[in-house]
Amino acid sequence: MRIDVVTIFPEYLEPLNVSLVGKARAAGRLDVRVHDLRGWAHDRHNTVDDTPYGGGPGMVMMTGPWGEALDQTLADGYEAGARQPVLVVPTPSGRPFTQAVAAELSARPWLIFTPARYEGIDTRVTAEYATRMPVHEVSIGDYVLAGGEAAVLVITEAVARLLPGVLGNAQSHADDSFAPGPMASLLEGPVYTKPPAWRGRGIPDVLLSGHHGKIARWRRDEAFRRTVEHRPDLIEQADPAAFDKKDREMLSILGWQAGPDGRFGRNPDAMEE
Ligand code: ADE
């Protein structure tokens, strides 16, 4: 996969040299190129922003430098043999970035990121490039960062670990929280490693039993426990067809019941009308 990032803070992307993403780059599975947007500014202050039409606070990133930067980035990439680019625009106004979006992006050969500072990029830039390639405007969460660079780090790491050969064990992401499949939408439960006793705290016996079936069931029960506690919305939205008899027993123990539409809710009384 090829990744281009155009930013006014290239040094902010230094973490892409470290750990999993750094190793994927070193192994040649990921080709990351970071470009300084100010290289496409033309005045002596290297200006890339201006005041918003219609007034209001803050500054807006100008079409000119972004247009030239993206034209050049596209031309260079195509010349190097890259194909089928996708433009990824981090913005708090975007669609939520989820594991499903990470999986979708990981199947593409070329991502171009345009992290913005200030109040964002003049909308005509995304409108223009949307005529040439798919554009994903994505938000990494319901909070506002000072710029999109941290979002690029987040998205790149989530995507890179899904690339073939990047994680040692392909099963590692089959079990992830939010992994697609019938286990979808359950958070992962607790994990333990050696030593077997620490400050008076032991390991659940089942994990030492060697009984794979029982261990799998225990893990799923714990996943329900954690999901009910931290993300009850995931249980409410889940397709009840994904829950087997044991799942339903566990949900019942946790105080959840199927409503008239089959979906599970915490407070069955509230559903009767
Ligand atoms: N830029 C600023 N806040 C952001 C967010 N929550 N997600 C993506 N990009 C952003």
Short mmCIF file of C-alpha atoms and ligand atoms in Angstrom, two decimals:
data_model
loop_
_atom_site.label_atom_id
_atom_site.label_comp_id
_atom_site.label_asym_id
_atom_site.label_seq_id
_atom_site.Cartn_x
_atom_site.Cartn_y
_atom_site.Cartn_z
CA MET A 1 0.00 0.00 0.00
CA ARG A 2 1.09 3.54 -0.76
CA ILE A 3 0.18 6.38 1.62
CA ASP A 4 0.72 10.09 0.90
CA VAL A 5 0.14 12.69 3.62
CA VAL A 6 0.07 16.41 2.81
CA THR A 7 0.39 18.56 5.95
CA ILE A 8 1.82 21.80 7.29
CA PHE A 9 3.40 19.77 10.13
CA PRO A 10 5.41 16.94 8.51
CA GLU A 11 7.21 16.31 11.83
CA TYR A 12 3.84 15.45 13.41
CA LEU A 13 3.88 12.27 11.31
CA GLU A 14 7.23 11.05 12.75
CA PRO A 15 5.47 8.32 14.77
CA LEU A 16 4.83 6.58 11.45
CA ASN A 17 8.48 5.48 11.69
CA VAL A 18 7.87 3.59 14.93
CA SER A 19 6.44 0.22 15.97
CA LEU A 20 3.97 -1.63 13.75
CA VAL A 21 3.70 1.02 11.02
CA GLY A 22 7.47 1.64 11.09
CA LYS A 23 8.11 -2.09 10.72
CA ALA A 24 5.55 -2.42 7.90
CA ARG A 25 7.41 0.38 6.10
CA ALA A 26 10.81 -1.22 6.71
CA ALA A 27 9.44 -4.55 5.43
CA GLY A 28 8.24 -2.83 2.24
CA ARG A 29 4.53 -3.50 2.85
CA LEU A 30 3.79 0.17 3.31
CA ASP A 31 5.24 3.07 1.32
CA VAL A 32 4.56 6.29 3.28
CA ARG A 33 5.41 9.72 1.87
CA VAL A 34 4.87 12.89 3.87
CA HIS A 35 4.76 16.24 2.03
CA ASP A 36 4.92 19.79 3.38
CA LEU A 37 1.93 21.76 2.08
CA ARG A 38 3.90 24.99 2.45
CA GLY A 39 6.08 23.79 -0.40
CA TRP A 40 3.12 24.75 -2.62
CA ALA A 41 2.61 28.21 -1.09
CA HIS A 42 3.81 31.15 -3.16
CA ASP A 43 4.23 34.22 -0.98
CA ARG A 44 7.22 34.89 1.27
CA HIS A 45 5.28 33.90 4.40
CA ASN A 46 4.27 30.56 2.81
CA THR A 47 0.64 31.40 3.50
CA VAL A 48 -1.85 28.52 3.17
CA ASP A 49 -4.92 30.05 4.89
CA ASP A 50 -7.20 33.06 4.63
CA THR A 51 -10.29 34.51 6.34
CA PRO A 52 -13.64 32.76 5.78
CA TYR A 53 -16.20 34.15 3.36
CA GLY A 54 -19.30 35.09 5.31
CA GLY A 55 -17.22 36.03 8.32
CA GLY A 56 -16.73 34.13 11.55
CA PRO A 57 -13.76 33.11 13.65
CA GLY A 58 -10.64 31.32 12.48
CA MET A 59 -9.02 30.80 9.12
CA VAL A 60 -9.76 28.49 6.19
CA MET A 61 -7.12 26.60 4.21
CA MET A 62 -6.91 27.96 0.66
CA THR A 63 -7.68 26.07 -2.56
CA GLY A 64 -4.43 27.09 -4.32
CA PRO A 65 -1.76 25.24 -2.30
CA TRP A 66 -3.98 22.17 -1.79
CA GLY A 67 -4.80 21.97 -5.51
CA GLU A 68 -1.16 22.13 -6.53
CA ALA A 69 -0.09 19.73 -3.78
CA LEU A 70 -2.69 17.12 -4.70
CA ASP A 71 -2.06 17.43 -8.46
CA GLN A 72 1.65 16.87 -7.86
CA THR A 73 1.10 14.04 -5.37
CA LEU A 74 -1.24 12.29 -7.81
CA ALA A 75 1.13 12.78 -10.75
CA ASP A 76 4.13 11.47 -8.78
CA GLY A 77 2.18 8.48 -7.48
CA TYR A 78 0.87 7.50 -10.92
CA GLU A 79 4.36 7.86 -12.34
CA ALA A 80 5.67 5.51 -9.65
CA GLY A 81 3.00 2.97 -10.65
CA ALA A 82 0.44 3.63 -7.89
CA ARG A 83 -3.20 3.24 -8.94
CA GLN A 84 -6.75 3.74 -7.68
CA PRO A 85 -6.17 6.51 -5.13
CA VAL A 86 -8.62 7.27 -2.36
CA LEU A 87 -8.65 10.69 -0.72
CA VAL A 88 -9.06 10.50 3.07
CA VAL A 89 -10.01 13.82 4.66
CA PRO A 90 -9.95 13.80 8.47
CA THR A 91 -12.54 16.19 9.85
CA PRO A 92 -14.83 16.29 12.89
CA SER A 93 -17.68 16.72 10.38
CA GLY A 94 -16.91 13.41 8.68
CA ARG A 95 -18.52 9.97 8.96
CA PRO A 96 -17.39 8.00 12.00
CA PHE A 97 -14.17 6.07 11.40
CA THR A 98 -14.94 2.48 12.40
CA GLN A 99 -13.29 -0.92 12.08
CA ALA A 100 -15.44 -1.47 8.96
CA VAL A 101 -14.01 1.69 7.37
CA ALA A 102 -10.49 0.57 8.38
CA ALA A 103 -11.11 -2.77 6.64
CA GLU A 104 -12.45 -1.01 3.54
CA LEU A 105 -9.43 1.32 3.34
CA SER A 106 -7.00 -1.56 3.95
CA ALA A 107 -8.22 -3.15 0.71
CA ARG A 108 -7.20 -0.07 -1.33
CA PRO A 109 -3.72 0.23 -2.82
CA TRP A 110 -3.25 4.00 -2.36
CA LEU A 111 -4.48 6.43 0.30
CA ILE A 112 -3.91 10.20 0.20
CA PHE A 113 -4.52 12.04 3.49
CA THR A 114 -5.22 15.77 3.75
CA PRO A 115 -5.12 16.66 7.46
CA ALA A 116 -6.24 20.27 7.96
CA ARG A 117 -5.51 22.88 10.60
CA TYR A 118 -7.61 25.95 11.39
CA GLU A 119 -11.31 25.74 10.44
CA GLY A 120 -10.70 23.22 7.66
CA ILE A 121 -10.10 23.28 3.90
CA ASP A 122 -12.10 25.32 1.37
CA THR A 123 -14.86 22.86 0.35
CA ARG A 124 -14.12 23.29 -3.35
CA VAL A 125 -10.97 21.17 -2.89
CA THR A 126 -12.85 18.01 -1.90
CA ALA A 127 -15.54 18.77 -4.51
CA GLU A 128 -12.86 18.98 -7.21
CA TYR A 129 -11.04 15.75 -6.29
CA ALA A 130 -14.30 13.87 -5.74
CA THR A 131 -14.68 14.01 -9.55
CA ARG A 132 -11.43 12.06 -9.88
CA MET A 133 -11.42 9.58 -6.99
CA PRO A 134 -13.44 8.34 -4.02
CA VAL A 135 -13.30 10.81 -1.13
CA HIS A 136 -13.85 9.70 2.48
CA GLU A 137 -14.41 12.47 5.01
CA VAL A 138 -13.89 10.74 8.36
CA SER A 139 -14.03 11.67 12.02
CA ILE A 140 -12.17 9.62 14.63
CA GLY A 141 -14.56 10.62 17.41
CA ASP A 142 -16.94 13.18 18.81
CA TYR A 143 -14.34 15.71 19.92
CA VAL A 144 -12.44 18.43 18.12
CA LEU A 145 -8.67 18.18 17.67
CA ALA A 146 -6.45 21.11 16.75
CA GLY A 147 -5.78 19.44 13.40
CA GLY A 148 -6.18 16.22 11.44
CA GLU A 149 -2.62 14.90 11.86
CA ALA A 150 -3.38 12.86 14.99
CA ALA A 151 -6.36 11.38 13.11
CA VAL A 152 -4.00 10.35 10.27
CA LEU A 153 -1.84 8.50 12.81
CA VAL A 154 -4.90 6.73 14.21
CA ILE A 155 -6.33 5.77 10.82
CA THR A 156 -2.97 4.65 9.43
CA GLU A 157 -2.31 2.38 12.39
CA ALA A 158 -5.80 0.83 12.26
CA VAL A 159 -5.42 0.23 8.51
CA ALA A 160 -1.79 -0.96 8.54
CA ARG A 161 -2.40 -3.73 11.08
CA LEU A 162 -4.99 -5.21 8.70
CA LEU A 163 -2.55 -5.44 5.78
CA PRO A 164 -1.48 -8.98 4.89
CA GLY A 165 1.70 -10.00 6.70
CA VAL A 166 1.82 -6.99 9.04
CA LEU A 167 0.51 -8.70 12.18
CA GLY A 168 2.34 -11.91 13.00
CA ASN A 169 -0.85 -13.82 13.67
CA ALA A 170 -3.79 -13.26 11.29
CA GLN A 171 -6.14 -14.62 13.97
CA SER A 172 -5.22 -11.59 16.11
CA HIS A 173 -7.65 -9.39 14.26
CA ALA A 174 -10.36 -12.00 13.83
CA ASP A 175 -10.86 -11.70 17.63
CA ASP A 176 -10.62 -7.89 17.80
CA SER A 177 -13.32 -5.84 19.40
CA PHE A 178 -15.46 -4.66 16.43
CA ALA A 179 -14.16 -7.43 14.16
CA PRO A 180 -16.68 -8.26 11.43
CA GLY A 181 -18.63 -11.52 11.68
CA PRO A 182 -21.14 -13.13 14.05
CA MET A 183 -19.07 -11.93 17.06
CA ALA A 184 -19.53 -8.42 15.68
CA SER A 185 -20.02 -5.61 18.11
CA LEU A 186 -18.82 -7.24 21.30
CA LEU A 187 -15.91 -5.71 23.17
CA GLU A 188 -13.01 -7.98 24.05
CA GLY A 189 -12.93 -9.18 27.63
CA PRO A 190 -10.01 -9.21 30.09
CA VAL A 191 -6.67 -10.93 29.43
CA TYR A 192 -4.00 -12.41 31.73
CA THR A 193 -0.38 -13.55 31.49
CA LYS A 194 2.31 -14.88 33.83
CA PRO A 195 2.91 -14.85 36.78
CA PRO A 196 -0.08 -16.90 37.98
CA ALA A 197 -0.26 -14.94 41.27
CA TRP A 198 0.38 -11.22 41.65
CA ARG A 199 -0.32 -9.19 44.79
CA GLY A 200 -2.77 -11.81 45.92
CA ARG A 201 -4.60 -11.82 42.58
CA GLY A 202 -4.85 -15.09 40.66
CA ILE A 203 -6.01 -16.25 37.24
CA PRO A 204 -9.56 -17.55 36.56
CA ASP A 205 -9.34 -21.36 36.84
CA VAL A 206 -10.97 -21.89 33.46
CA LEU A 207 -8.00 -20.25 31.69
CA LEU A 208 -5.67 -22.82 33.28
CA SER A 209 -7.98 -25.76 32.48
CA GLY A 210 -6.78 -26.37 28.93
CA HIS A 211 -10.42 -26.89 27.95
CA HIS A 212 -10.76 -24.88 24.74
CA GLY A 213 -14.54 -25.01 24.58
CA LYS A 214 -14.94 -23.76 28.13
CA ILE A 215 -12.31 -21.07 27.60
CA ALA A 216 -14.09 -19.80 24.47
CA ARG A 217 -17.39 -19.71 26.35
CA TRP A 218 -15.82 -17.87 29.30
CA ARG A 219 -14.28 -15.30 26.97
CA ARG A 220 -17.59 -14.71 25.28
CA ASP A 221 -19.37 -14.32 28.63
CA GLU A 222 -16.75 -11.79 29.73
CA ALA A 223 -17.15 -9.98 26.40
CA PHE A 224 -20.88 -9.66 27.15
CA ARG A 225 -20.09 -8.40 30.67
CA ARG A 226 -17.75 -5.72 29.38
CA THR A 227 -19.98 -4.71 26.47
CA VAL A 228 -23.03 -4.35 28.72
CA GLU A 229 -20.97 -2.15 31.04
CA HIS A 230 -19.09 0.02 28.54
CA ARG A 231 -21.15 -0.04 25.34
CA PRO A 232 -24.76 -1.10 26.00
CA ASP A 233 -25.66 0.52 22.66
CA LEU A 234 -23.80 -2.30 20.88
CA ILE A 235 -26.07 -4.94 22.48
CA GLU A 236 -29.18 -2.91 21.69
CA GLN A 237 -28.18 -2.63 18.03
CA ALA A 238 -27.01 -6.24 17.66
CA ASP A 239 -28.88 -8.66 15.44
CA PRO A 240 -30.32 -11.11 17.98
CA ALA A 241 -29.74 -13.92 15.45
CA ALA A 242 -26.07 -13.59 16.41
CA PHE A 243 -26.87 -14.71 19.99
CA ASP A 244 -27.02 -18.42 20.81
CA LYS A 245 -28.72 -20.04 23.80
CA LYS A 246 -25.71 -19.53 26.08
CA ASP A 247 -25.44 -15.88 24.98
CA ARG A 248 -29.09 -15.35 25.92
CA GLU A 249 -28.51 -16.99 29.30
CA MET A 250 -25.59 -14.66 29.94
CA LEU A 251 -27.58 -11.60 28.86
CA SER A 252 -30.37 -12.67 31.19
CA ILE A 253 -27.90 -13.00 34.10
CA LEU A 254 -26.73 -9.46 33.28
CA GLY A 255 -30.31 -8.20 33.43
CA TRP A 256 -31.05 -8.00 29.70
CA GLN A 257 -34.09 -9.39 27.92
CA ALA A 258 -35.39 -9.63 24.37
CA GLY A 259 -38.09 -7.08 23.56
CA PRO A 260 -41.09 -7.62 21.23
CA ASP A 261 -38.88 -7.05 18.15
CA GLY A 262 -36.36 -9.66 19.38
CA ARG A 263 -33.67 -7.08 20.12
CA PHE A 264 -32.20 -6.96 23.58
CA GLY A 265 -32.75 -4.16 26.04
CA ARG A 266 -31.73 -3.56 29.64
CA ASN A 267 -35.11 -2.56 30.96
CA PRO A 268 -37.87 -4.89 29.70
CA ASP A 269 -40.57 -3.02 31.64
CA ALA A 270 -39.98 0.12 29.60
CA MET A 271 -40.69 -1.83 26.41
CA GLU A 272 -44.20 -2.91 27.38
CA GLU A 273 -46.75 -0.39 26.28
N1 ADE B 1 -9.80 17.09 13.01
C1 ADE B 1 -10.20 17.71 14.14
N2 ADE B 1 -10.94 16.92 14.91
C2 ADE B 1 -11.04 15.72 14.25
C3 ADE B 1 -11.69 14.49 14.52
N3 ADE B 1 -12.41 14.30 15.63
N4 ADE B 1 -11.56 13.50 13.62
C4 ADE B 1 -10.86 13.69 12.50
N5 ADE B 1 -10.21 14.82 12.19
C5 ADE B 1 -10.30 15.84 13.04
#
